[in-house]
Amino acid sequence: QVQLVESGGGLVQDGASLRLSCAMAGGVFSWYVMGWFRQAPGKEREFVAGITRSGDTSYYGDSVKGRFTISRDNAKNTVYLQMNSLKPEDTAVYYCAADQEVVVHRAARDYRYWGQGTQVTVSS
């Protein structure tokens, strides 16, 4: 059974940086496309970033493009989300997700496995 565990969330000020990590257990990490999503109170779950199985191609939501970077280390079974220039509107619970797909999907319904989420709060 695939398990995903996120870490690295916290409370930061406007303009700060954070790096989230998501470690996979119970699966062959390099077989999985990985994604990061976020969900703020009262809002739908939003695609943040996704990365192909090899890590050679990444995709971003419009609201984070140019500020966030997704990467993966297949030797460590871990995907990362480097978040720079954080804004209060980035405040949300951040989830990592995995699926055995060839392409990166932007819809949450296309991912089979999910982590428990980590809270990111950006104060103004």
PDB file of C-alpha atoms in Angstrom:
ATOM      1  CA  GLN A   1       0.000   0.000   0.000  1.00  0.00           C
ATOM      2  CA  VAL A   2       1.432   3.365  -1.060  1.00  0.00           C
ATOM      3  CA  GLN A   3       1.741   5.913   1.717  1.00  0.00           C
ATOM      4  CA  LEU A   4       2.681   9.568   1.321  1.00  0.00           C
ATOM      5  CA  VAL A   5       3.892  11.711   4.200  1.00  0.00           C
ATOM      6  CA  GLU A   6       4.291  15.479   3.830  1.00  0.00           C
ATOM      7  CA  SER A   7       6.448  17.688   6.013  1.00  0.00           C
ATOM      8  CA  GLY A   8       7.811  21.213   6.072  1.00  0.00           C
ATOM      9  CA  GLY A   9       4.730  23.339   6.536  1.00  0.00           C
ATOM     10  CA  GLY A  10       4.526  26.164   9.021  1.00  0.00           C
ATOM     11  CA  LEU A  11       3.786  29.810   9.737  1.00  0.00           C
ATOM     12  CA  VAL A  12       5.837  32.357   7.822  1.00  0.00           C
ATOM     13  CA  GLN A  13       5.646  36.027   6.931  1.00  0.00           C
ATOM     14  CA  ASP A  14       4.746  37.560   3.590  1.00  0.00           C
ATOM     15  CA  GLY A  15       7.708  37.178   1.197  1.00  0.00           C
ATOM     16  CA  ALA A  16       9.323  34.267   3.011  1.00  0.00           C
ATOM     17  CA  SER A  17      10.245  30.842   1.657  1.00  0.00           C
ATOM     18  CA  LEU A  18       9.400  27.293   2.664  1.00  0.00           C
ATOM     19  CA  ARG A  19      10.260  23.879   1.296  1.00  0.00           C
ATOM     20  CA  LEU A  20       7.773  21.075   1.545  1.00  0.00           C
ATOM     21  CA  SER A  21       8.769  17.429   1.294  1.00  0.00           C
ATOM     22  CA  CYS A  22       6.707  14.357   0.574  1.00  0.00           C
ATOM     23  CA  ALA A  23       8.130  10.897   1.107  1.00  0.00           C
ATOM     24  CA  MET A  24       6.639   7.775  -0.411  1.00  0.00           C
ATOM     25  CA  ALA A  25       6.633   4.351   1.215  1.00  0.00           C
ATOM     26  CA  GLY A  26       5.226   1.088  -0.097  1.00  0.00           C
ATOM     27  CA  GLY A  27       5.659   1.790  -3.781  1.00  0.00           C
ATOM     28  CA  VAL A  28       8.269   2.131  -6.504  1.00  0.00           C
ATOM     29  CA  PHE A  29       8.549   5.908  -6.469  1.00  0.00           C
ATOM     30  CA  SER A  30       9.888   6.247  -9.999  1.00  0.00           C
ATOM     31  CA  TRP A  31       6.716   4.610 -11.369  1.00  0.00           C
ATOM     32  CA  TYR A  32       4.577   7.522 -10.145  1.00  0.00           C
ATOM     33  CA  VAL A  33       3.756  10.943 -11.451  1.00  0.00           C
ATOM     34  CA  MET A  34       3.712  13.304  -8.474  1.00  0.00           C
ATOM     35  CA  GLY A  35       1.626  16.364  -7.825  1.00  0.00           C
ATOM     36  CA  TRP A  36       1.164  19.051  -5.203  1.00  0.00           C
ATOM     37  CA  PHE A  37      -2.285  20.450  -4.502  1.00  0.00           C
ATOM     38  CA  ARG A  38      -3.592  22.906  -1.961  1.00  0.00           C
ATOM     39  CA  GLN A  39      -6.918  23.619  -0.373  1.00  0.00           C
ATOM     40  CA  ALA A  40      -7.909  26.744   1.491  1.00  0.00           C
ATOM     41  CA  PRO A  41     -11.007  26.878   3.721  1.00  0.00           C
ATOM     42  CA  GLY A  42     -14.177  27.037   1.662  1.00  0.00           C
ATOM     43  CA  LYS A  43     -12.330  26.528  -1.622  1.00  0.00           C
ATOM     44  CA  GLU A  44     -11.821  23.609  -3.963  1.00  0.00           C
ATOM     45  CA  ARG A  45      -8.590  21.668  -4.058  1.00  0.00           C
ATOM     46  CA  GLU A  46      -6.252  23.462  -6.451  1.00  0.00           C
ATOM     47  CA  PHE A  47      -3.420  22.116  -8.608  1.00  0.00           C
ATOM     48  CA  VAL A  48      -0.125  23.681  -7.598  1.00  0.00           C
ATOM     49  CA  ALA A  49       2.537  21.698  -9.437  1.00  0.00           C
ATOM     50  CA  GLY A  50       3.227  18.331 -11.018  1.00  0.00           C
ATOM     51  CA  ILE A  51       6.283  16.455 -12.182  1.00  0.00           C
ATOM     52  CA  THR A  52       6.854  13.529 -14.504  1.00  0.00           C
ATOM     53  CA  ARG A  53       8.220  10.202 -13.333  1.00  0.00           C
ATOM     54  CA  SER A  54      11.761  10.966 -14.422  1.00  0.00           C
ATOM     55  CA  GLY A  55      11.601  14.544 -13.186  1.00  0.00           C
ATOM     56  CA  ASP A  56      12.466  15.991 -16.573  1.00  0.00           C
ATOM     57  CA  THR A  57       9.263  18.006 -16.962  1.00  0.00           C
ATOM     58  CA  SER A  58       7.255  20.017 -14.457  1.00  0.00           C
ATOM     59  CA  TYR A  59       3.979  21.906 -14.597  1.00  0.00           C
ATOM     60  CA  TYR A  60       2.582  24.712 -12.478  1.00  0.00           C
ATOM     61  CA  GLY A  61      -0.657  26.392 -11.627  1.00  0.00           C
ATOM     62  CA  ASP A  62      -0.906  29.961 -12.871  1.00  0.00           C
ATOM     63  CA  SER A  63      -0.990  31.414  -9.368  1.00  0.00           C
ATOM     64  CA  VAL A  64       2.393  29.942  -8.396  1.00  0.00           C
ATOM     65  CA  LYS A  65       4.295  30.000 -11.676  1.00  0.00           C
ATOM     66  CA  GLY A  66       7.670  31.662 -11.249  1.00  0.00           C
ATOM     67  CA  ARG A  67       7.574  31.421  -7.439  1.00  0.00           C
ATOM     68  CA  PHE A  68       7.301  27.686  -6.731  1.00  0.00           C
ATOM     69  CA  THR A  69       9.511  24.858  -7.964  1.00  0.00           C
ATOM     70  CA  ILE A  70       8.711  21.166  -7.856  1.00  0.00           C
ATOM     71  CA  SER A  71      11.507  18.599  -7.905  1.00  0.00           C
ATOM     72  CA  ARG A  72      12.013  14.967  -7.046  1.00  0.00           C
ATOM     73  CA  ASP A  73      14.772  12.656  -5.899  1.00  0.00           C
ATOM     74  CA  ASN A  74      13.940   9.134  -7.024  1.00  0.00           C
ATOM     75  CA  ALA A  75      16.800   7.712  -4.967  1.00  0.00           C
ATOM     76  CA  LYS A  76      15.213   9.156  -1.821  1.00  0.00           C
ATOM     77  CA  ASN A  77      11.580   8.436  -2.805  1.00  0.00           C
ATOM     78  CA  THR A  78      10.820  12.098  -2.163  1.00  0.00           C
ATOM     79  CA  VAL A  79       9.207  14.997  -3.997  1.00  0.00           C
ATOM     80  CA  TYR A  80       9.781  18.600  -2.970  1.00  0.00           C
ATOM     81  CA  LEU A  81       8.011  21.899  -3.369  1.00  0.00           C
ATOM     82  CA  GLN A  82      10.209  24.957  -2.974  1.00  0.00           C
ATOM     83  CA  MET A  83       7.989  27.951  -2.312  1.00  0.00           C
ATOM     84  CA  ASN A  84       9.494  31.426  -2.620  1.00  0.00           C
ATOM     85  CA  SER A  85       7.964  34.885  -2.311  1.00  0.00           C
ATOM     86  CA  LEU A  86       5.068  33.506  -0.336  1.00  0.00           C
ATOM     87  CA  LYS A  87       1.894  35.556  -0.131  1.00  0.00           C
ATOM     88  CA  PRO A  88      -1.030  35.449   2.304  1.00  0.00           C
ATOM     89  CA  GLU A  89      -3.166  33.978  -0.474  1.00  0.00           C
ATOM     90  CA  ASP A  90      -0.872  30.941  -0.508  1.00  0.00           C
ATOM     91  CA  THR A  91      -2.247  29.993   2.899  1.00  0.00           C
ATOM     92  CA  ALA A  92      -3.752  26.497   2.631  1.00  0.00           C
ATOM     93  CA  VAL A  93      -3.302  22.863   3.472  1.00  0.00           C
ATOM     94  CA  TYR A  94      -0.841  21.440   0.968  1.00  0.00           C
ATOM     95  CA  TYR A  95      -1.189  17.852  -0.200  1.00  0.00           C
ATOM     96  CA  CYS A  96       1.055  15.665  -2.263  1.00  0.00           C
ATOM     97  CA  ALA A  97      -0.477  13.115  -4.573  1.00  0.00           C
ATOM     98  CA  ALA A  98       0.709  10.215  -6.687  1.00  0.00           C
ATOM     99  CA  ASP A  99      -0.563   8.155  -9.565  1.00  0.00           C
ATOM    100  CA  GLN A 100       0.832   5.603 -11.980  1.00  0.00           C
ATOM    101  CA  GLU A 101       0.303   7.723 -15.055  1.00  0.00           C
ATOM    102  CA  VAL A 102       2.478   8.656 -17.969  1.00  0.00           C
ATOM    103  CA  VAL A 103       1.331  12.275 -18.051  1.00  0.00           C
ATOM    104  CA  VAL A 104       0.870  14.848 -15.313  1.00  0.00           C
ATOM    105  CA  HIS A 105      -2.782  15.591 -14.669  1.00  0.00           C
ATOM    106  CA  ARG A 106      -4.078  18.818 -13.124  1.00  0.00           C
ATOM    107  CA  ALA A 107      -7.299  17.378 -11.729  1.00  0.00           C
ATOM    108  CA  ALA A 108      -7.304  15.977  -8.223  1.00  0.00           C
ATOM    109  CA  ARG A 109      -9.642  13.166  -9.253  1.00  0.00           C
ATOM    110  CA  ASP A 110      -6.857  11.698 -11.427  1.00  0.00           C
ATOM    111  CA  TYR A 111      -4.578  10.947  -8.469  1.00  0.00           C
ATOM    112  CA  ARG A 112      -5.077   7.733  -6.530  1.00  0.00           C
ATOM    113  CA  TYR A 113      -2.825   8.281  -3.506  1.00  0.00           C
ATOM    114  CA  TRP A 114      -2.775  11.263  -1.169  1.00  0.00           C
ATOM    115  CA  GLY A 115      -0.840  12.419   1.833  1.00  0.00           C
ATOM    116  CA  GLN A 116      -2.462  13.749   4.981  1.00  0.00           C
ATOM    117  CA  GLY A 117      -1.584  17.355   4.198  1.00  0.00           C
ATOM    118  CA  THR A 118       0.592  19.988   5.821  1.00  0.00           C
ATOM    119  CA  GLN A 119      -0.568  23.454   6.806  1.00  0.00           C
ATOM    120  CA  VAL A 120       1.119  26.505   5.304  1.00  0.00           C
ATOM    121  CA  THR A 121       0.133  29.860   6.761  1.00  0.00           C
ATOM    122  CA  VAL A 122       1.500  33.139   5.413  1.00  0.00           C
ATOM    123  CA  SER A 123       0.914  36.194   7.545  1.00  0.00           C
ATOM    124  CA  SER A 124       0.797  39.721   6.149  1.00  0.00           C
TER     125      SER A 124
END
